Amino acid sequence: MSDPLFGSGIRMNGAWATHVSAAAETGFLATLRTVPGLTRFTLGIAWAADRAALLTAGAAHLVKAAAGAAGLVAVNAALTALLAPGDAPGRVAAAVPALLVVAALAGAGALAEAVATAAGGRLAPRVQRLAEQRLLEGAARAELAVVDDGAFHRALAGAKLGVRATEQLTSTVLSAAGSLAGIVALAGVGGALHPLLLPLLLLAVVPQAWRAMSVARWGHASAVRSLNGNRQKQVLADVLVERGAAAEEIRVHGLADVLLGHYRRLAAALEAERARLARAEAGAGLLADAAGGLATVLAFAALGWLLLTGRMDLSTAGTSIFAVTKVTGLLTTVLLQGNGLYTHGLFVADYQRTVQRVTEHAIAPGGTAGCEPARIELRDVHFTYPGSDQPALTGVDLTLRRGEVIALVGVNGSGKSTLARIVAGLHRPSRGAVTWDGVDRHDVFSQVAWIAQDFPRWPFTARQNVTLGRPSASADGGRLDRAGSFAGADDLVAGLPEGWETLLARDFQGGTDLSGGQWQRLALARAHFRAAPVLICDEPTAALDPEAEIESFGRLMDLARDGRMVVLITHRLGSVRYADRIYVLDAGAVVESGTHDELMARGGRFARMYAAQQRQYAERTA
């Protein structure tokens, strides 16, 4: 399901493509065999979420089942007393104790159901919260190479459906366990009355079982097919109502009709898919109802034959009718619950696979504070993004020393940002080694500060936007003020309505917004507040005016003089003339390295790029 605006909406690549719709593509029986394992998986989440509520709900369902079976025995005793020879008052009097037991057991069953409902109501949202939390924790810690894969986001959309399904599956498992216990108990009583009743009852519900499982399988396959379409439709809906650059271009370029046209086409395709599924469900329901009705008629006909031929007495026949009605109702309930187990299990399987994969690709937690490296080396580093045949880095050697500013330059797509991510530990090399003081390390995050060109603009206060650089650190003792002064953000904050406590989110009442350059100053302050020994800056001054840019580069040089490593990525080559070393990248490889003067004297790629920018500025001045 796709739209030309998005290209092929169903194309996937990498390992994610092999598992997103695995359950939808396996056979019915193979998928059915996974239900017990998924049930254990979901109950494990429920146990971690609220074991007291889980045990209470399970016990209450079992009490209800036991009360139902005991009630059937009491009904049989009451009917036997009522149909026994003798006068009516005597028969009624003899039946009263059994009738009182029936009433007491009915009350116990109702009370148990109320307890189960209350405990399940407490348990279900906690299960969903914990399931979602585990998914978010895994996704937030996964390698960027995984997160950058478009197929991952398709899998994530399916996993989000599975988050809701964990809550539903937990409730269904508890209810189904109680219903099955009730059926076993009632079937035992019914089998004692006459052994022919049980197979007849089972025959009556087989068609409904086929219907429930088929509809569940079709529904899951339809949901998987619709994932991309629903995501694309939501993207369009969000773009049409958001503010900022998109809102401006939509109005100036008259894009509303174009985007709405794409939205309508996607919506029509999704609606057609739902209509197709409804027709299939209707056909299956018609066949199952017809077959199930015929089987029920046969069951009651057999009961009548047993009574007429004297193979069953009247009290047993009455109890059997009650048992048939009760067991048929429970079997129908179990079918619906089994349908729920199967349906929700399919989505929980998608959730389980996604959580497993992000866990496998989790980045190690940050290293211990205070382990400041004197030297970071990259040796023969190669890296290829998932789903790509073209390597992003090939055979890169790089050395960073404490107190130095290293500049990475090159055209777009040359591998500068990928190389910076390797240094920061956001990507693991496909081949090669990254060592900190000679030790191969991946747990480096606590030692790295990062300023990206598209830095986050957190919808929090100005204070929080800076202190998020190191949430565990205290902003007291002048640390916040020093960070603001370093970035030139102190005057900016002084002009805000509530100073550091001003909410920087115009979408919320009382909030305000900043210009691009002002936001960039806060990002610089956040990096300074982090106080990490390694600072990586990817176009950190793109939104600043020329004077502020020169001032910011001077401050970055000051950081290096304070003993930090600074990695600078920029297209403005005049800003890197004071870097200790410049690495020039092209097609993922380092083609030149040296100081500014050395590279200019060499007359190579850097000198040509520098001269081109110099001519551009000269022409503008002229």
XYZ file of C-alpha atoms in Angstrom:
622
model
C 0.000 0.000 0.000
C 1.750 3.165 -1.153
C 1.360 6.619 -2.659
C 3.642 8.336 -5.198
C 4.435 11.010 -2.651
C 6.191 8.417 -0.500
C 7.418 6.037 -3.193
C 7.042 2.357 -2.475
C 5.357 2.129 0.890
C 5.948 -1.583 1.214
C 9.654 -1.803 0.379
C 11.803 -2.870 3.315
C 15.434 -3.749 3.632
C 17.821 -5.259 6.124
C 17.087 -7.733 8.857
C 13.940 -5.902 9.946
C 12.208 -6.892 6.722
C 12.501 -10.550 7.638
C 10.554 -10.283 10.861
C 7.999 -7.469 10.656
C 5.237 -9.624 9.215
C 6.621 -13.050 10.039
C 3.540 -14.119 11.970
C 1.244 -13.033 9.157
C 3.163 -15.127 6.647
C 3.504 -18.348 8.642
C 0.932 -21.076 8.547
C -2.083 -21.117 10.816
C -0.983 -24.105 12.905
C 2.602 -22.847 13.157
C 1.381 -19.484 14.429
C -1.068 -21.164 16.791
C 1.818 -23.089 18.368
C 3.431 -19.784 19.369
C 0.464 -18.763 21.530
C 1.644 -20.628 24.689
C 5.059 -19.002 24.492
C 3.535 -15.570 23.910
C 1.174 -16.171 26.809
C 4.127 -16.904 29.095
C 5.912 -13.807 27.765
C 2.909 -11.584 28.470
C 2.272 -13.082 31.901
C 5.934 -12.386 32.668
C 5.284 -8.697 31.963
C 2.119 -8.849 34.091
C 4.031 -10.493 36.941
C 6.622 -7.699 36.848
C 3.930 -5.023 36.580
C 1.698 -6.092 39.512
C 2.007 -9.662 40.769
C -0.573 -9.157 43.538
C -3.243 -8.087 41.041
C -2.304 -10.951 38.713
C -2.622 -13.574 41.457
C -5.858 -12.059 42.760
C -7.471 -12.004 39.311
C -6.356 -15.574 38.541
C -7.632 -16.921 41.857
C -10.957 -15.134 41.437
C -11.493 -16.690 37.987
C -10.786 -20.170 39.400
C -13.218 -19.591 42.295
C -15.890 -18.562 39.823
C -15.289 -21.743 37.774
C -15.462 -23.958 40.863
C -18.665 -22.246 41.988
C -20.233 -22.904 38.571
C -19.402 -26.628 38.646
C -20.588 -27.033 42.225
C -23.750 -25.187 41.270
C -24.483 -27.765 38.567
C -24.242 -30.547 41.121
C -26.591 -28.606 43.412
C -29.049 -28.082 40.518
C -29.081 -31.805 39.845
C -29.764 -32.477 43.529
C -32.612 -29.955 43.539
C -34.166 -31.450 40.390
C -33.891 -34.943 41.818
C -35.725 -33.832 44.953
C -38.402 -31.975 43.017
C -39.080 -34.884 40.632
C -39.021 -37.593 43.310
C -42.255 -39.446 44.219
C -44.420 -37.949 46.962
C -46.523 -34.871 47.694
C -45.506 -31.483 46.307
C -44.842 -29.740 49.673
C -42.541 -32.556 50.721
C -40.630 -32.491 47.436
C -40.221 -28.702 47.632
C -39.083 -28.915 51.247
C -36.560 -31.580 50.291
C -35.237 -29.348 47.459
C -34.830 -26.210 49.610
C -31.326 -27.030 50.959
C -30.055 -27.710 47.448
C -31.706 -24.502 46.179
C -30.068 -22.503 48.967
C -26.716 -23.975 47.957
C -27.428 -22.977 44.335
C -28.148 -19.410 45.444
C -25.057 -19.254 47.662
C -22.827 -20.563 44.903
C -24.305 -18.083 42.430
C -23.517 -15.275 44.874
C -19.984 -16.583 45.362
C -19.499 -16.698 41.602
C -20.758 -13.122 41.205
C -18.468 -11.915 43.992
C -15.500 -13.708 42.430
C -16.257 -12.105 39.069
C -16.363 -8.656 40.698
C -13.002 -9.266 42.372
C -11.519 -10.482 39.081
C -12.824 -7.402 37.266
C -11.381 -5.022 39.865
C -7.985 -6.753 39.939
C -7.871 -6.971 36.144
C -8.753 -3.290 35.860
C -5.792 -2.430 38.066
C -3.452 -4.819 36.288
C -4.199 -4.058 32.619
C -2.966 -0.432 32.412
C 0.162 -1.324 34.377
C 0.946 -4.099 31.917
C 0.569 -1.713 28.975
C 2.692 0.926 30.686
C 5.503 -1.529 31.423
C 5.372 -3.007 27.911
C 5.580 0.454 26.347
C 8.343 1.457 28.735
C 10.441 -1.562 27.727
C 9.909 -0.786 24.049
C 10.885 2.873 24.500
C 13.919 1.955 26.606
C 15.122 -0.428 23.917
C 14.497 2.026 21.062
C 16.189 4.905 22.918
C 19.324 2.824 23.504
C 19.543 1.155 20.090
C 22.375 1.941 17.724
C 21.693 4.818 15.351
C 22.298 2.484 12.411
C 19.192 0.600 13.518
C 17.103 3.705 14.178
C 18.071 5.181 10.803
C 16.684 2.116 9.010
C 13.221 2.863 7.622
C 12.167 -0.751 8.146
C 12.796 -0.285 11.870
C 10.086 2.364 12.037
C 7.662 0.064 10.271
C 8.462 -2.612 12.820
C 8.086 -0.039 15.574
C 4.592 0.816 14.352
C 3.656 -2.869 14.580
C 5.244 -3.119 18.029
C 3.113 -0.215 19.242
C 0.048 -2.223 18.295
C 1.593 -5.045 20.305
C 1.925 -2.766 23.345
C -1.852 -2.379 23.470
C -2.230 -6.094 22.773
C -0.199 -7.026 25.883
C -2.875 -5.464 28.074
C -5.651 -7.190 26.142
C -3.802 -10.514 26.043
C -3.289 -10.477 29.812
C -6.992 -9.925 30.453
C -7.915 -12.573 27.903
C -5.527 -15.154 29.364
C -7.027 -14.729 32.828
C -10.598 -14.899 31.541
C -9.849 -17.877 29.303
C -8.192 -19.745 32.174
C -11.323 -19.290 34.258
C -13.594 -20.306 31.399
C -11.536 -23.413 30.634
C -11.561 -24.403 34.296
C -15.340 -24.010 34.274
C -15.667 -26.140 31.137
C -13.496 -28.900 32.590
C -15.559 -28.976 35.762
C -18.907 -28.840 33.944
C -17.763 -31.398 31.377
C -16.834 -33.728 34.192
C -20.322 -33.368 35.642
C -21.902 -33.717 32.187
C -19.783 -36.747 31.369
C -20.947 -38.360 34.564
C -24.546 -37.771 33.473
C -23.961 -39.317 30.030
C -20.699 -39.755 28.060
C -22.307 -38.855 24.700
C -22.999 -35.243 25.686
C -19.401 -34.000 25.667
C -18.464 -34.847 22.030
C -21.771 -33.394 20.835
C -21.033 -30.134 22.632
C -17.553 -29.959 21.145
C -18.940 -30.597 17.669
C -21.264 -27.633 18.046
C -18.432 -25.157 18.533
C -15.879 -26.414 15.984
C -17.280 -24.198 13.175
C -17.072 -21.144 15.420
C -13.491 -22.041 16.292
C -12.586 -22.097 12.593
C -14.298 -18.767 12.095
C -12.595 -17.078 15.056
C -9.091 -18.212 14.141
C -9.492 -17.410 10.449
C -10.816 -13.923 11.133
C -7.960 -13.287 13.584
C -5.350 -14.361 11.038
C -6.920 -12.267 8.272
C -7.195 -9.263 10.578
C -3.549 -9.397 11.595
C -2.361 -9.766 8.000
C -4.538 -6.801 7.028
C -3.127 -4.702 9.861
C 0.442 -5.503 8.794
C -0.358 -4.571 5.179
C -1.861 -1.274 6.358
C 0.989 -0.202 8.655
C 2.837 1.923 6.114
C -0.359 3.424 4.724
C -1.508 4.466 8.183
C 1.905 5.938 8.990
C 1.963 7.897 5.732
C -1.560 9.183 6.290
C -0.617 10.337 9.789
C 2.484 12.111 8.462
C 0.336 14.040 5.999
C -2.200 14.897 8.708
C 0.574 16.233 10.956
C 2.233 18.236 8.167
C -1.043 19.925 7.236
C -1.574 21.347 10.737
C 1.993 22.015 11.948
C 3.578 25.427 12.120
C 6.985 26.634 11.015
C 8.668 26.225 7.632
C 6.193 23.582 6.440
C 3.207 25.820 7.190
C 4.813 28.705 5.315
C 5.621 26.634 2.231
C 2.195 24.967 2.160
C 0.544 28.402 1.940
C 3.022 30.177 -0.326
C 3.328 27.275 -2.791
C -0.352 26.320 -2.590
C 0.428 22.760 -1.498
C -2.732 22.133 0.523
C -4.661 20.615 -2.395
C -1.713 18.426 -3.408
C -1.187 17.080 0.103
C -4.908 16.599 0.666
C -5.080 14.691 -2.602
C -2.418 12.276 -1.388
C -4.236 12.019 1.947
C -7.524 11.133 0.229
C -5.877 8.449 -1.920
C -4.240 6.815 1.081
C -7.460 6.985 3.078
C -9.416 5.424 0.198
C -6.915 2.552 -0.065
C -7.102 1.916 3.676
C -10.893 2.013 3.606
C -10.959 -0.465 0.714
C -8.738 -2.818 2.710
C -11.097 -2.628 5.682
C -14.113 -3.266 3.453
C -12.408 -6.304 1.911
C -11.692 -7.684 5.380
C -15.297 -7.077 6.472
C -16.607 -9.037 3.458
C -14.308 -11.963 4.275
C -15.418 -11.913 7.921
C -19.085 -11.814 6.928
C -18.682 -14.853 4.663
C -16.855 -16.830 7.334
C -19.486 -15.906 9.910
C -22.330 -17.063 7.685
C -20.728 -20.486 7.097
C -19.796 -20.952 10.758
C -23.256 -20.007 12.028
C -24.945 -22.429 9.654
C -22.654 -25.327 10.601
C -22.794 -24.504 14.302
C -26.583 -24.297 14.290
C -26.861 -27.707 12.651
C -24.492 -29.229 15.237
C -26.516 -27.708 18.114
C -29.730 -29.168 16.720
C -28.071 -32.575 16.545
C -26.933 -32.273 20.184
C -30.449 -31.524 21.459
C -31.932 -34.227 19.207
C -29.550 -36.750 20.758
C -30.612 -35.567 24.207
C -34.261 -36.052 23.294
C -33.552 -39.535 21.951
C -31.814 -40.515 25.214
C -34.822 -39.333 27.205
C -37.451 -41.009 24.996
C -35.642 -44.354 24.915
C -35.313 -44.432 28.674
C -31.540 -44.184 28.662
C -31.797 -41.034 30.823
C -34.241 -40.137 33.617
C -36.130 -36.835 33.778
C -34.019 -35.169 36.485
C -30.820 -36.068 34.662
C -32.352 -34.763 31.423
C -33.205 -31.459 33.094
C -29.714 -31.154 34.516
C -28.290 -32.076 31.116
C -30.261 -29.305 29.417
C -28.898 -26.872 31.976
C -25.399 -28.295 31.458
C -25.702 -28.112 27.667
C -26.763 -24.476 27.856
C -24.052 -23.625 30.360
C -21.232 -25.471 28.600
C -22.295 -24.151 25.185
C -22.173 -20.621 26.565
C -18.763 -21.221 28.112
C -17.448 -22.817 24.928
C -18.636 -19.814 22.947
C -16.917 -17.564 25.455
C -13.740 -19.626 25.220
C -13.865 -19.344 21.439
C -14.075 -15.585 21.689
C -11.276 -15.619 24.232
C -9.266 -18.006 22.058
C -9.813 -15.612 19.189
C -8.478 -12.882 21.456
C -5.479 -14.995 22.432
C -4.686 -15.642 18.798
C -5.338 -12.085 17.603
C -3.526 -10.325 20.421
C -0.787 -12.951 20.340
C 0.042 -12.077 16.742
C 0.603 -8.432 17.666
C 2.453 -9.333 20.864
C 4.745 -11.474 18.690
C 5.574 -8.382 16.606
C 6.233 -6.486 19.840
C 8.406 -9.289 21.225
C 10.545 -9.488 18.066
C 11.069 -5.732 17.968
C 12.056 -5.528 21.640
C 14.433 -8.443 21.136
C 16.111 -6.803 18.153
C 16.571 -3.387 19.751
C 17.971 -5.130 22.821
C 20.466 -7.007 20.652
C 21.561 -3.704 19.101
C 21.667 -1.695 22.331
C 24.642 0.586 22.844
C 26.549 -0.001 26.051
C 25.788 2.495 28.864
C 28.016 5.498 29.433
C 31.460 5.069 30.891
C 32.539 6.185 34.329
C 32.950 9.890 34.872
C 36.480 11.165 35.280
C 38.061 8.795 32.761
C 39.342 11.610 30.566
C 41.267 10.257 27.565
C 44.600 11.673 26.505
C 44.389 10.067 23.063
C 41.636 8.591 20.868
C 42.675 6.595 17.815
C 40.700 5.193 14.879
C 42.505 2.550 12.868
C 41.288 1.230 9.499
C 37.677 2.075 10.325
C 35.015 0.977 7.846
C 31.265 1.523 8.160
C 28.271 0.702 5.959
C 24.698 1.651 6.800
C 22.134 -1.194 6.946
C 20.497 -1.805 3.592
C 23.201 0.055 1.681
C 25.770 -1.431 -0.669
C 27.894 1.710 -0.626
C 30.248 2.088 2.373
C 30.030 5.396 4.232
C 33.613 5.092 5.541
C 36.526 3.094 4.169
C 39.886 2.615 5.890
C 39.817 5.792 8.007
C 42.756 6.484 10.347
C 42.342 9.358 12.794
C 44.045 10.552 15.982
C 42.624 12.965 18.568
C 44.729 14.342 21.433
C 43.742 16.176 24.565
C 43.849 19.932 24.135
C 43.515 19.838 20.328
C 40.884 21.030 17.871
C 40.354 18.597 14.988
C 38.385 19.737 11.945
C 36.578 17.392 9.540
C 35.834 18.969 6.163
C 34.560 17.750 2.827
C 31.600 17.940 0.494
C 28.139 16.717 1.488
C 28.054 12.938 1.744
C 31.803 12.611 2.194
C 31.381 10.846 5.583
C 32.109 13.685 8.056
C 29.037 13.195 10.262
C 29.328 9.402 10.094
C 32.931 9.637 11.255
C 31.897 11.914 14.136
C 29.245 9.393 15.162
C 31.889 6.661 15.188
C 34.050 8.765 17.508
C 31.069 9.434 19.790
C 30.143 5.746 19.965
C 26.824 6.219 18.168
C 27.923 3.794 15.455
C 30.035 0.694 15.802
C 32.563 0.240 13.027
C 31.802 -2.510 10.537
C 35.542 -3.127 10.592
C 38.476 -1.564 12.356
C 39.022 -0.320 15.909
C 38.348 2.769 18.023
C 40.572 2.981 21.108
C 40.671 5.394 24.032
C 44.185 5.503 25.444
C 44.867 2.179 23.745
C 41.749 0.430 25.115
C 38.912 -0.691 22.838
C 35.866 1.028 24.339
C 32.221 1.435 23.434
C 30.905 2.860 26.723
C 32.033 6.433 26.045
C 28.865 8.507 26.226
C 29.504 10.074 29.621
C 32.751 11.502 28.215
C 31.240 13.042 25.069
C 29.268 16.253 24.481
C 27.470 16.619 21.159
C 26.233 19.700 19.306
C 24.413 18.798 16.100
C 23.338 21.147 13.355
C 19.763 20.007 13.913
C 20.052 20.149 17.691
C 16.910 19.416 19.730
C 14.796 22.331 20.877
C 13.316 20.852 24.022
C 9.825 22.148 24.958
C 11.058 22.845 28.506
C 12.300 25.891 30.394
C 15.514 27.662 29.436
C 17.142 26.222 32.572
C 16.190 22.665 31.628
C 17.350 23.166 28.030
C 20.842 23.791 29.384
C 20.972 21.419 32.372
C 19.856 18.508 30.175
C 23.493 18.504 29.105
C 24.219 16.696 32.371
C 20.922 15.972 34.216
C 22.737 14.442 37.187
C 24.790 17.600 37.796
C 23.684 20.446 40.020
C 23.095 23.845 38.463
C 24.162 25.542 41.689
C 27.575 27.000 42.326
C 27.535 29.118 39.154
C 27.770 26.175 36.729
C 24.629 27.263 34.856
C 25.741 30.895 34.721
C 29.176 29.904 33.443
C 27.611 27.811 30.690
C 25.334 30.681 29.678
C 28.217 33.136 29.667
C 30.384 30.803 27.587
C 27.712 30.536 24.884
C 26.785 34.226 24.972
C 23.309 33.239 26.194
C 23.350 35.247 29.421
C 21.988 38.423 27.816
C 19.440 36.320 25.937
C 18.165 34.728 29.164
C 18.097 38.070 30.946
C 15.655 39.331 28.303
C 13.206 36.419 28.702
C 9.976 37.065 30.652
C 10.916 34.719 33.508
C 14.649 34.390 32.920
C 15.911 30.824 33.225
C 12.418 29.630 34.193
C 10.824 30.790 30.917
C 9.032 28.000 29.060
C 10.468 27.715 25.526
C 7.428 26.191 23.823
C 5.048 28.523 22.053
C 2.505 25.710 21.658
C 1.842 25.888 25.423
C 0.137 28.745 27.231
C 2.682 31.173 28.625
C 5.452 29.745 26.471
C 7.728 31.681 24.149
C 10.028 30.827 21.249
C 13.532 31.799 20.195
C 15.222 32.535 16.899
C 17.507 29.953 15.316
C 20.627 31.756 16.512
C 19.270 32.080 20.055
C 18.480 28.379 20.170
C 22.007 27.660 18.940
C 23.446 29.629 21.835
C 21.458 27.489 24.273
C 22.767 24.359 22.527
C 26.338 25.630 23.025
C 25.541 26.348 26.675
C 24.152 22.822 27.050
C 27.403 21.349 25.696
C 29.464 23.493 28.077
C 27.283 22.516 31.048
C 27.925 18.862 30.210
C 31.639 19.418 30.852
C 32.721 16.347 28.884
C 36.363 15.887 27.866
C 35.370 15.282 24.226
C 33.218 17.841 22.388
C 31.884 17.068 18.906
C 30.383 19.978 16.971
C 28.522 19.335 13.709
C 28.016 22.759 12.054
C 27.579 24.346 15.514
C 27.364 27.950 14.259
C 25.215 27.540 11.136
C 22.458 29.796 12.508
C 24.719 32.491 13.976
C 25.581 35.821 12.395
C 29.230 36.315 11.283
C 30.337 38.186 14.416
C 28.704 35.653 16.746
C 30.222 32.834 14.704
C 33.749 34.210 15.084
C 33.131 34.667 18.807
C 31.815 31.085 19.187
C 34.802 29.582 17.368
C 37.075 31.491 19.690
C 35.297 29.960 22.668
C 35.655 26.477 21.180
C 39.409 27.110 20.910
C 39.375 28.127 24.581
C 37.809 24.766 25.462
C 40.691 22.975 23.778
C 43.175 25.080 25.697
C 41.379 23.957 28.868
C 42.311 20.371 28.038
C 39.357 19.140 26.014
C 39.312 17.417 22.654
C 37.186 19.322 20.128
C 36.002 17.750 16.872
C 34.623 20.357 14.507
C 32.589 19.651 11.373
C 31.919 22.661 9.187
C 31.598 23.822 5.598
C 33.025 27.260 6.444
C 36.683 26.606 5.811
C 37.811 29.995 7.052
C 36.713 28.919 10.535
C 39.103 25.978 10.703
C 42.345 27.812 9.938
C 43.308 27.692 13.639
C 42.499 23.993 14.081
C 45.428 21.850 15.148
C 44.722 19.350 12.365
C 42.316 19.227 9.462
C 41.108 15.968 7.941
C 39.676 16.193 4.429
C 37.203 13.441 3.533
C 35.957 12.331 0.156
C 33.690 9.336 -0.542
C 34.208 8.030 2.974
C 38.010 8.146 2.962
C 40.547 10.606 4.386
C 42.319 12.057 1.342
C 44.326 14.789 3.102
C 45.314 15.787 6.610
C 47.471 18.460 8.194
C 47.392 22.022 9.469
C 45.761 24.816 7.488
C 49.114 26.136 6.267
C 50.330 22.655 5.314
C 47.201 21.886 3.317
C 47.278 25.258 1.554
C 50.932 24.796 0.638
C 50.143 21.316 -0.709
C 47.639 22.768 -3.196
C 45.332 19.756 -2.987
C 41.603 19.341 -2.458
C 41.433 21.497 0.674
C 43.325 24.340 -0.998
C 40.952 24.224 -3.976
C 37.846 24.255 -1.755
C 39.278 27.084 0.339
C 40.135 29.120 -2.761
C 36.637 28.541 -4.165
C 35.025 29.897 -0.987
C 37.486 32.771 -0.905
C 36.580 33.721 -4.488
C 32.889 33.494 -3.630
C 33.276 35.946 -0.764
C 35.455 38.223 -2.908
C 32.853 38.255 -5.686
C 30.106 39.103 -3.195
C 32.234 41.918 -1.774
C 32.882 43.277 -5.266
